XYZ file of C-alpha atoms in Angstrom:
698
model
C 0.000 0.000 0.000
C 1.435 3.390 -0.994
C 1.633 6.430 1.254
C -0.981 8.175 -0.891
C -3.577 5.392 -0.450
C -5.985 6.574 2.283
C -7.340 3.094 3.067
C -6.067 0.898 5.970
C -4.487 -2.452 5.154
C -5.242 -4.610 8.184
C -7.281 -7.789 8.195
C -10.574 -5.985 9.030
C -10.471 -4.370 5.636
C -12.399 -7.208 4.030
C -15.240 -6.848 6.550
C -15.389 -3.109 6.078
C -15.228 -3.536 2.331
C -18.238 -5.880 2.400
C -20.270 -3.508 4.565
C -19.363 -0.701 2.209
C -20.037 -2.486 -1.051
C -23.454 -3.903 -0.139
C -24.859 -0.906 1.718
C -28.278 0.088 0.243
C -27.280 3.730 0.617
C -24.619 5.419 -1.484
C -21.145 4.859 -0.026
C -18.054 6.725 -1.143
C -14.549 7.739 -0.134
C -12.801 10.993 -1.033
C -9.183 11.973 -0.942
C -7.939 15.180 0.604
C -8.850 17.138 -2.563
C -12.389 15.789 -2.648
C -11.897 13.364 -5.515
C -13.773 10.079 -5.477
C -11.418 7.181 -4.752
C -14.042 4.595 -3.910
C -17.791 4.254 -4.634
C -20.248 1.427 -4.080
C -22.959 0.200 -6.443
C -25.629 2.256 -4.683
C -23.627 5.435 -5.325
C -23.267 4.570 -8.999
C -27.012 3.955 -9.243
C -27.813 7.188 -7.404
C -25.758 9.606 -9.513
C -26.116 7.865 -12.858
C -22.418 8.033 -13.707
C -20.387 4.879 -14.231
C -17.876 3.842 -11.593
C -15.043 4.780 -13.974
C -16.559 8.220 -14.539
C -17.034 8.857 -10.850
C -13.469 7.841 -9.956
C -12.260 10.556 -12.269
C -14.483 13.244 -10.721
C -14.563 15.504 -7.681
C -17.642 15.456 -5.471
C -17.980 19.181 -6.134
C -18.746 18.451 -9.800
C -22.064 16.789 -8.930
C -23.198 19.538 -6.580
C -25.640 22.233 -7.695
C -24.041 25.635 -7.441
C -26.161 26.629 -4.452
C -24.953 23.589 -2.475
C -21.182 23.847 -3.018
C -20.189 26.185 -0.183
C -22.548 24.511 2.234
C -21.226 21.007 1.479
C -17.550 22.019 1.383
C -17.967 23.314 4.924
C -18.776 19.806 6.181
C -16.082 18.187 4.015
C -13.426 20.429 5.561
C -14.777 19.755 9.038
C -14.397 16.006 8.448
C -10.827 16.551 7.245
C -10.246 18.239 10.591
C -11.235 15.029 12.338
C -14.955 15.638 12.949
C -17.925 13.383 12.253
C -20.666 15.335 10.475
C -24.299 14.734 9.578
C -25.913 17.185 7.173
C -28.381 17.623 4.317
C -27.404 18.548 0.812
C -28.394 17.917 -2.780
C -26.736 16.627 -5.932
C -27.463 16.773 -9.626
C -27.365 13.390 -11.364
C -26.010 12.684 -14.797
C -29.494 13.015 -16.310
C -29.979 16.366 -14.533
C -32.250 15.087 -11.790
C -32.181 16.892 -8.467
C -31.703 14.547 -5.490
C -32.055 15.462 -1.822
C -29.547 13.623 0.442
C -28.920 13.022 4.131
C -25.141 12.576 4.467
C -22.866 11.231 7.212
C -19.093 11.828 6.733
C -16.177 10.536 8.795
C -12.445 11.209 8.551
C -10.226 8.353 7.265
C -7.189 7.763 9.478
C -4.043 6.044 8.227
C -1.554 5.609 11.069
C -3.151 8.510 12.959
C -3.010 10.699 9.873
C -6.191 11.902 8.149
C -5.931 10.914 4.513
C -9.506 11.577 3.317
C -13.162 11.121 4.225
C -15.646 8.304 3.921
C -19.360 8.968 3.651
C -22.794 7.429 3.412
C -25.496 9.369 1.550
C -29.181 8.431 1.879
C -31.584 9.533 -0.888
C -34.415 11.369 0.906
C -35.929 13.010 -2.182
C -39.240 11.152 -2.000
C -39.367 11.331 1.794
C -38.889 15.086 1.705
C -41.413 15.462 -1.094
C -43.960 13.443 0.871
C -43.235 15.442 4.006
C -43.696 18.720 2.147
C -46.970 17.473 0.695
C -48.130 16.430 4.148
C -47.168 19.809 5.564
C -48.973 21.518 2.707
C -52.006 19.283 3.108
C -52.063 19.849 6.845
C -51.713 23.578 6.302
C -54.582 23.498 3.829
C -56.713 21.466 6.212
C -55.949 23.851 9.050
C -56.794 26.768 6.784
C -60.091 25.144 5.828
C -60.786 24.162 9.423
C -60.263 27.743 10.567
C -62.025 29.530 7.713
C -65.133 27.567 6.711
C -68.556 28.520 8.050
C -69.019 24.931 9.206
C -68.489 24.033 12.842
C -66.260 20.936 12.772
C -65.701 19.093 16.038
C -64.273 15.913 17.546
C -65.298 14.537 20.946
C -63.302 11.880 22.844
C -65.618 9.542 24.743
C -62.934 8.216 27.046
C -61.667 11.609 28.151
C -65.136 13.188 27.930
C -63.722 16.241 26.236
C -63.586 18.002 22.904
C -60.389 17.250 21.030
C -61.019 20.216 18.755
C -63.747 22.517 17.466
C -63.498 24.989 14.599
C -63.887 28.772 14.981
C -67.237 28.704 13.140
C -68.849 27.783 16.465
C -68.719 31.464 17.378
C -70.698 32.495 14.291
C -73.252 29.704 14.601
C -73.818 29.540 18.368
C -72.322 32.817 19.555
C -69.830 30.898 21.752
C -66.046 30.727 21.394
C -63.883 27.622 20.983
C -62.586 28.096 24.518
C -66.115 28.116 25.953
C -67.008 24.886 24.169
C -63.757 23.140 25.151
C -64.347 24.161 28.766
C -67.916 22.797 28.677
C -68.452 20.324 25.775
C -72.212 19.962 26.419
C -72.813 23.708 26.484
C -74.474 23.539 23.040
C -77.454 21.668 24.502
C -78.471 24.787 26.425
C -79.089 26.545 23.107
C -81.418 23.957 21.534
C -84.889 25.331 20.827
C -87.294 24.006 23.490
C -89.623 22.561 20.836
C -86.754 20.519 19.345
C -85.193 19.328 22.604
C -86.958 15.942 22.709
C -86.093 15.154 19.110
C -82.409 16.013 19.632
C -82.309 13.863 22.797
C -83.679 10.886 20.855
C -81.054 11.391 18.176
C -78.282 11.552 20.774
C -79.444 8.211 22.164
C -79.219 6.702 18.675
C -75.718 8.139 18.318
C -74.466 6.460 21.484
C -75.946 3.229 20.149
C -73.657 3.537 17.142
C -75.930 5.116 14.511
C -74.545 7.791 12.199
C -76.847 10.799 12.264
C -77.936 13.591 9.980
C -80.736 15.778 11.264
C -81.935 19.365 11.501
C -83.038 21.379 14.498
C -83.336 24.927 15.767
C -81.052 26.714 18.184
C -81.341 30.036 19.954
C -78.212 32.041 19.247
C -76.437 33.821 22.079
C -77.937 37.063 20.727
C -81.452 35.626 20.933
C -82.108 34.956 17.250
C -83.506 31.584 16.186
C -81.349 29.648 13.740
C -81.754 26.396 11.873
C -78.756 24.056 11.874
C -77.995 20.739 10.218
C -75.863 18.307 12.215
C -74.035 15.275 10.879
C -72.258 13.024 13.374
C -70.360 9.752 12.899
C -69.348 7.413 15.757
C -65.694 6.314 15.350
C -64.637 2.858 16.603
C -61.310 1.346 17.622
C -59.953 -2.022 16.464
C -62.184 -3.821 18.983
C -65.343 -2.181 17.649
C -65.829 0.088 20.661
C -66.985 3.659 20.038
C -64.089 5.886 21.098
C -65.065 9.288 19.736
C -67.588 11.239 17.702
C -66.709 13.267 14.608
C -69.271 15.831 13.576
C -70.125 19.033 11.824
C -72.816 21.651 12.296
C -73.966 23.849 9.408
C -76.087 26.986 9.664
C -78.995 26.330 7.265
C -81.144 29.278 8.329
C -81.052 30.934 4.897
C -81.883 27.647 3.180
C -84.803 27.076 5.535
C -86.072 30.592 4.924
C -85.877 29.997 1.180
C -87.614 26.620 1.531
C -90.346 28.144 3.661
C -90.769 30.943 1.148
C -90.984 28.502 -1.753
C -93.364 26.292 0.209
C -95.538 29.296 0.994
C -95.526 30.338 -2.671
C -96.387 26.802 -3.770
C -99.272 26.483 -1.337
C -100.609 30.029 -1.097
C -102.299 32.509 -3.366
C -99.951 35.398 -4.142
C -102.693 38.032 -4.048
C -104.499 37.191 -0.807
C -101.974 35.004 0.997
C -104.691 32.374 1.415
C -104.158 28.658 0.774
C -104.405 27.865 -2.945
C -105.934 24.902 -4.790
C -102.957 22.714 -4.013
C -103.158 23.254 -0.276
C -106.945 22.969 -0.331
C -106.628 19.561 -1.958
C -104.311 18.354 0.807
C -106.377 19.942 3.577
C -109.663 18.432 2.448
C -108.140 14.948 2.121
C -106.787 15.302 5.654
C -110.139 16.567 6.955
C -112.069 13.698 5.391
C -109.661 11.080 6.747
C -109.953 12.538 10.242
C -113.743 12.839 10.012
C -114.086 9.258 8.834
C -111.996 8.050 11.752
C -113.878 10.090 14.354
C -117.330 9.823 12.721
C -117.539 13.608 12.326
C -119.156 15.889 9.756
C -117.215 18.093 7.331
C -118.819 20.988 5.477
C -117.398 22.206 2.177
C -118.431 25.603 0.810
C -117.858 27.108 -2.604
C -118.140 30.911 -2.617
C -118.264 33.001 -5.780
C -118.595 36.797 -5.908
C -121.556 37.957 -7.986
C -120.874 40.025 -11.129
C -117.270 40.526 -10.112
C -116.094 40.220 -13.706
C -117.983 43.419 -14.476
C -115.910 45.290 -11.879
C -112.690 43.890 -13.304
C -113.643 44.729 -16.870
C -115.002 48.191 -16.182
C -112.740 49.450 -13.402
C -109.583 47.441 -13.964
C -107.906 44.460 -12.376
C -105.842 46.523 -9.946
C -108.954 47.744 -8.209
C -110.459 44.289 -8.490
C -107.426 42.807 -6.763
C -107.764 45.261 -3.884
C -111.414 44.305 -3.503
C -110.514 40.615 -3.431
C -108.017 41.257 -0.655
C -110.641 43.092 1.404
C -113.253 40.372 0.864
C -110.752 37.615 1.705
C -109.991 39.333 5.001
C -113.666 39.734 5.850
C -114.544 36.116 5.105
C -111.561 34.852 7.070
C -112.830 36.805 10.065
C -116.068 34.783 9.990
C -114.310 31.438 10.355
C -112.988 29.493 13.304
C -109.265 29.072 13.862
C -109.284 25.469 12.613
C -111.204 26.242 9.404
C -109.623 26.645 5.968
C -110.333 29.474 3.535
C -108.788 29.036 0.098
C -108.774 31.177 -3.018
C -109.413 29.019 -6.050
C -108.658 31.681 -8.604
C -110.484 34.725 -9.903
C -113.327 35.565 -7.551
C -113.864 32.009 -6.297
C -113.153 30.858 -2.747
C -113.483 27.500 -0.996
C -114.062 26.854 2.702
C -113.515 23.686 4.767
C -115.332 23.470 8.110
C -114.221 20.514 10.251
C -116.321 18.820 12.940
C -119.393 21.007 12.513
C -123.143 20.610 12.174
C -125.267 22.204 9.462
C -126.841 24.752 11.800
C -123.464 26.219 12.688
C -122.359 26.006 9.037
C -125.451 27.989 7.979
C -124.604 30.643 10.571
C -121.092 30.942 9.150
C -122.472 31.165 5.587
C -124.867 33.922 6.708
C -122.011 35.821 8.348
C -119.939 35.552 5.163
C -122.774 36.919 3.020
C -123.342 39.697 5.537
C -119.742 40.921 5.702
C -119.328 40.676 1.933
C -122.422 42.819 1.321
C -121.151 45.644 3.528
C -119.896 48.632 1.492
C -116.212 48.649 0.572
C -114.545 52.061 0.311
C -111.559 52.087 -2.036
C -109.953 55.044 -3.785
C -112.786 57.323 -2.700
C -115.325 54.974 -4.287
C -117.906 52.839 -2.543
C -118.500 49.325 -3.820
C -121.368 47.000 -3.000
C -120.705 43.313 -3.527
C -122.649 40.124 -2.997
C -121.751 36.457 -3.182
C -123.337 33.089 -3.851
C -122.380 30.089 -1.730
C -122.847 26.387 -2.400
C -122.620 23.900 0.465
C -121.965 20.157 0.508
C -121.718 17.860 3.518
C -119.515 14.865 4.281
C -120.463 12.041 4.309
C -124.046 12.823 3.213
C -123.188 14.273 -0.206
C -120.090 12.298 -1.063
C -117.255 10.247 0.291
C -114.489 11.912 -1.708
C -113.123 15.416 -2.055
C -113.970 15.360 -5.755
C -117.651 14.673 -5.083
C -117.911 17.280 -2.330
C -116.274 19.980 -4.446
C -118.405 19.153 -7.470
C -121.635 19.194 -5.475
C -120.793 22.405 -3.633
C -120.101 23.944 -7.043
C -123.475 22.758 -8.329
C -125.158 24.196 -5.238
C -123.364 27.504 -5.748
C -124.700 27.793 -9.305
C -128.148 27.003 -7.933
C -127.696 29.917 -5.513
C -126.781 32.199 -8.405
C -129.799 31.007 -10.329
C -131.921 31.766 -7.292
C -131.146 35.470 -7.357
C -127.602 35.506 -5.959
C -126.572 36.835 -2.527
C -127.664 33.584 -0.863
C -126.437 30.091 -0.098
C -127.781 26.697 -1.093
C -127.197 23.228 0.303
C -126.638 20.550 -2.299
C -129.646 18.413 -3.139
C -129.892 15.446 -5.445
C -132.223 17.293 -7.779
C -129.352 19.610 -8.603
C -127.902 16.825 -10.696
C -128.939 18.687 -13.804
C -125.489 18.910 -15.297
C -125.817 15.499 -16.881
C -129.229 16.355 -18.281
C -127.870 19.618 -19.643
C -124.917 17.819 -21.179
C -127.199 15.348 -22.932
C -129.391 18.194 -24.186
C -126.393 20.060 -25.552
C -125.123 16.929 -27.290
C -128.514 16.419 -28.944
C -128.691 20.047 -30.094
C -125.611 20.227 -32.329
C -127.326 19.258 -35.600
C -130.252 21.584 -34.979
C -127.903 24.418 -34.000
C -126.132 24.196 -37.355
C -129.412 24.014 -39.263
C -131.064 26.870 -37.335
C -128.029 29.177 -37.419
C -127.658 29.268 -33.637
C -123.885 29.537 -33.956
C -122.181 32.833 -34.711
C -118.639 34.099 -34.876
C -117.249 36.912 -32.780
C -114.008 38.564 -33.778
C -111.296 39.829 -31.473
C -108.831 42.244 -33.077
C -105.159 41.289 -33.310
C -103.044 44.440 -33.395
C -99.547 45.428 -34.395
C -98.521 47.910 -31.721
C -95.530 49.132 -33.708
C -97.727 49.977 -36.693
C -100.613 51.053 -34.389
C -103.218 49.201 -36.430
C -105.433 46.134 -36.546
C -103.760 43.458 -38.657
C -106.288 40.672 -38.225
C -109.001 39.029 -36.148
C -109.298 35.807 -34.218
C -112.604 34.092 -34.981
C -114.333 32.828 -31.825
C -117.472 30.698 -31.929
C -120.552 31.601 -29.877
C -123.755 29.596 -29.321
C -127.100 31.058 -28.375
C -129.288 28.073 -27.527
C -133.057 28.678 -27.788
C -133.781 27.181 -24.362
C -130.445 27.048 -22.572
C -129.378 30.498 -23.645
C -125.737 31.318 -24.194
C -123.550 28.235 -23.992
C -119.842 29.033 -23.630
C -117.369 27.236 -25.907
C -115.710 25.704 -22.857
C -118.942 23.796 -22.261
C -119.622 22.434 -25.746
C -116.327 22.196 -27.665
C -115.038 19.200 -25.730
C -118.422 17.482 -26.033
C -118.504 18.140 -29.776
C -115.084 16.500 -30.077
C -116.321 13.471 -28.144
C -119.366 13.110 -30.410
C -117.517 13.862 -33.636
C -119.666 16.930 -34.325
C -116.546 19.086 -34.115
C -115.844 18.183 -37.761
C -119.138 19.740 -38.892
C -118.918 22.689 -36.490
C -115.270 23.298 -37.419
C -116.111 23.232 -41.128
C -118.864 25.800 -40.513
C -116.424 28.054 -38.618
C -113.897 27.951 -41.468
C -116.559 28.605 -44.115
C -118.049 31.511 -42.180
C -114.682 33.072 -41.317
C -113.516 32.906 -44.954
C -116.781 34.381 -46.221
C -116.752 37.249 -43.724
C -113.088 38.156 -44.177
C -113.859 38.296 -47.924
C -116.704 40.719 -47.172
C -114.232 42.952 -45.343
C -111.811 42.745 -48.255
C -114.512 43.857 -50.681
C -115.150 46.862 -48.417
C -111.521 47.937 -48.656
C -109.884 46.027 -45.813
C -107.656 43.862 -47.976
C -104.685 43.750 -45.621
C -106.463 41.849 -42.829
C -106.328 38.158 -41.994
C -108.589 35.918 -39.957
C -107.153 33.393 -37.521
C -109.225 30.257 -36.921
C -108.813 27.702 -34.150
C -108.778 24.155 -35.502
C -109.344 21.143 -33.270
C -107.107 18.108 -33.205
C -109.763 15.952 -34.882
C -110.167 18.465 -37.710
C -106.467 18.815 -38.278
C -105.998 15.042 -38.321
C -108.515 14.645 -41.175
C -106.764 13.441 -44.313
C -108.782 15.884 -46.450
C -108.137 18.922 -44.216
C -105.618 20.667 -46.488
C -107.786 20.091 -49.572
C -110.810 21.538 -47.725
C -108.801 24.683 -47.014
C -107.647 24.977 -50.604
C -111.246 24.632 -51.818
C -112.405 27.314 -49.359
C -109.693 29.743 -50.444
C -110.535 29.170 -54.096
C -114.282 29.356 -53.500
C -113.968 32.717 -51.703
C -111.148 33.977 -53.928
C -108.968 34.596 -50.915
C -105.251 35.040 -50.844
C -103.813 32.285 -48.572
C -102.184 34.998 -46.443
C -105.690 36.117 -45.395
C -106.240 32.880 -43.441
C -104.220 31.651 -40.480
C -104.744 28.334 -38.730
C -104.335 28.036 -34.953
C -103.664 24.699 -33.285
C -102.849 23.972 -29.658
C -99.583 22.518 -28.387
C -101.308 19.242 -27.542
C -102.646 18.991 -31.096
C -99.171 19.609 -32.489
C -97.785 16.731 -30.445
C -100.466 14.106 -31.147
C -98.848 12.700 -34.289
C -95.700 14.658 -34.940
C -94.799 13.233 -38.350
C -98.327 13.691 -39.700
C -98.510 17.193 -38.234
C -95.192 18.166 -39.841
C -96.404 16.803 -43.183
C -99.656 18.782 -43.001
C -97.834 21.933 -41.906
C -95.497 21.627 -44.866
C -98.512 21.280 -47.160
C -100.140 24.374 -45.662
C -96.883 26.266 -45.924
C -96.590 25.302 -49.572
C -99.973 26.884 -50.342
C -99.185 29.995 -48.284
C -101.348 29.400 -45.187
C -99.570 30.330 -41.969
C -99.708 28.263 -38.771
C -99.921 29.555 -35.201
C -99.408 27.557 -32.008
C -102.154 28.678 -29.626
C -101.752 28.958 -25.830
C -98.008 28.393 -26.148
C -96.322 27.466 -22.859
C -99.269 25.611 -21.347
C -98.725 22.309 -23.100
C -95.883 19.897 -23.486
C -94.414 20.535 -26.917
C -90.718 20.051 -27.436
C -88.824 23.169 -28.436
C -86.810 21.027 -30.815
C -89.930 20.563 -32.966
C -90.607 24.273 -33.465
C -88.303 24.522 -36.464
C -89.579 21.242 -37.898
C -93.173 22.447 -37.681
C -92.382 25.535 -39.798
C -94.791 27.585 -37.730
C -95.051 31.322 -38.219
C -96.485 32.477 -34.899
C -96.481 31.544 -31.223
C -99.456 32.837 -29.276
C -98.368 33.399 -25.669
C -101.146 32.180 -23.410
C -103.031 34.771 -21.378
C -102.253 32.866 -18.163
C -98.670 34.120 -18.492
C -99.755 37.658 -19.313
C -102.257 38.096 -16.454
C -99.664 38.355 -13.653
C -96.669 39.328 -15.742
C -96.031 42.472 -13.704
C -96.570 40.736 -10.355
C -94.805 37.437 -10.847
C -91.115 37.450 -11.808
C -91.408 33.835 -12.977
C -94.152 34.730 -15.458
C -92.091 37.688 -16.638
C -89.069 35.463 -17.184
C -91.145 32.897 -19.122
C -92.597 35.521 -21.463
C -89.162 37.051 -22.054
C -87.735 33.617 -22.806
C -90.546 32.705 -25.236
C -90.212 36.031 -27.053
C -86.425 35.794 -27.318
C -86.545 32.157 -28.409
C -89.162 32.883 -31.063
C -87.159 35.837 -32.375
C -84.031 33.694 -32.650
C -86.014 31.145 -34.701
C -87.611 33.796 -36.895
C -91.054 33.140 -35.391
C -93.545 35.908 -34.601
C -95.257 36.174 -31.218
C -98.762 37.312 -30.326
C -99.522 38.011 -26.669
C -103.062 37.006 -25.693
C -105.154 38.467 -22.892
C -103.585 41.945 -22.780
C -105.879 43.935 -20.505
C -103.734 46.703 -19.031
C -101.542 49.457 -20.403
C -98.646 48.338 -18.195
C -98.786 44.890 -19.790
C -98.749 46.432 -23.256
C -95.739 48.621 -22.433
C -93.789 45.716 -20.959
C -94.506 43.394 -23.899
C -93.543 46.079 -26.390
C -90.292 46.701 -24.492
C -89.197 43.051 -24.904
C -89.947 42.972 -28.625
C -93.441 41.454 -28.660
C -95.334 43.846 -30.937
C -98.424 41.795 -31.843
C -101.156 41.460 -29.222
C -104.824 40.916 -28.539
C -106.990 41.333 -25.489
C -109.587 43.448 -23.770
C -107.248 46.445 -23.647
C -107.889 46.810 -27.358
C -111.292 45.201 -27.722
C -113.393 42.327 -26.514
C -114.517 39.773 -29.137
C -117.183 41.445 -31.303
C -119.984 40.167 -33.530
C -119.082 40.531 -37.195
C -121.172 43.652 -37.700
C -119.566 45.378 -34.715
C -116.097 44.323 -35.827
C -116.833 45.914 -39.189
C -118.048 49.080 -37.444
C -114.863 49.165 -35.384
C -112.815 49.178 -38.576
C -115.030 51.785 -40.182
C -114.939 54.060 -37.136
C -111.176 54.345 -37.247
C -111.199 54.210 -33.448
C -107.744 54.686 -31.954
C -107.089 51.564 -29.914
C -103.720 52.960 -28.839
C -104.731 56.343 -27.457
C -103.223 55.585 -24.049
C -100.041 54.050 -25.455
C -97.205 56.590 -25.212
C -94.949 55.234 -27.963
């Protein structure tokens, strides 16, 4: 062994050599200048250089620049006889950055330091994992301390909170310190009405059940809050529950929103009374209870007399105020347990539980009395009356449907008896069926005797400030039954098949009368005719139209066909085919009452329709209901994007007109402009040149 060789030469060398060579960590020896003189396989694998390459290199050559001074410091210390442990980094042959934990020792040869020997452990992945854990823990702590959720952990053995997040202060009004000092302090803030329920849940928790439930608390400041709690029992390896992990969320805003939505869904927006939906649930509940307890239930149907006249003549705003006053008066006549519901328009329903007829009559009398008292609004005095129909459970029916129907029949009997009175249902009131049969038997005679007539409601273009067409509406004046509304006979005529004959008469009459207007100089008008599903489905329908146009020498643009959404969706392929035929001859198609049916928007383009008629149900409350407003805006925008015109039906107020015009809907019809008129009056309206837009500022 030469003097320059730093390694010892005694018999232990072989043992040391073996420990060095097979060490899983990088082993190396350096001379006094820092050159590698010995490396093991692990070192070769770590740095990526071959053994030959390494033995021709200095350790400094594999150090990143920022590690050189730091590492040299420990190398020199080892050359001074010290054992050092430190952290550094190297750069491998393929430019990878490796973090190392290094131990270096001086090499003695006959008491003379001739170099250093070292072991370097690759801690790159360990350090990376540690940093990720630190980062993750930091993130978790940040979340724990910042979220509005109260997170907590309770140790059952020690009977103490292990931790609780700062959100406890916001939710309960108590600090972390207060909760840690007294872990059951939260129970003092549970709403008294929810205490029993929470206690039951706690029992389930200790039995090992995971919980998720909602309850109310009283905040430190006195406000009532809703919270949602989720708690999980944690078990040890033996299955014993050792702690609870839970969270508490403030759901007050959500509950308020839910309550608001529930109230909107079950209450009338104008009067705040229960609506049809709630009435349906209430009456089912009342009947079930009455059946169980053998009690009586009285159902009343109340309708204000001639209220439509007030709406039409004085406006719906005033009418709405009157309805609010009347609703308040009627409610004051009822007992606490009774239900008063607004059914729509001027109709109200009343449920009286566990009551006899004598007391029910007294309540009906009180209702009529308070309704008939003068109402002073806007310096005007109004006198109203009402008609009330009464049905009794179980005498007049076992189901809600029967009771409602029979109270309605009794109410119409009260109206027929002079109004301002009430009637109890009697079996002889079952005249509806007789009337229905009579109507069904009268269709043929009505056509022969000219009992049908058409009324025309103007359709206007607000932008052009003129009438552009009319919608033809059928009317029936029966010789014995009097006026029969379309809602009463159209459906029956469809059932009997007479709709084909009646519909043909409507088309013939409308074409003839629009031709009469053309001959009198009104050549730029069209007539829009409602066509039933059965008519439209007829194979000869398009040919019938072509014959009518030719017979009356009408331009196809003078006739528009209206079909409902449900008609459009009955047989889509056939409907599309017929619409294409109509389009080819120049007859335009309108979808009536759009938005109330179930048509797919994807079919609108396929149908090649020209006009969407926005149903009056959306227009009525458009200025009061943001949902209705949004629907109308959406329909108008969608139609515009598809190149489809829109006509708003049921426009009755100037404010509605202004709003519709502002969103781009320029074609409208409704009582604001004119009610449906007999043909002669419609002609007079045109001849008079009456300004239907005198109140419209644009």
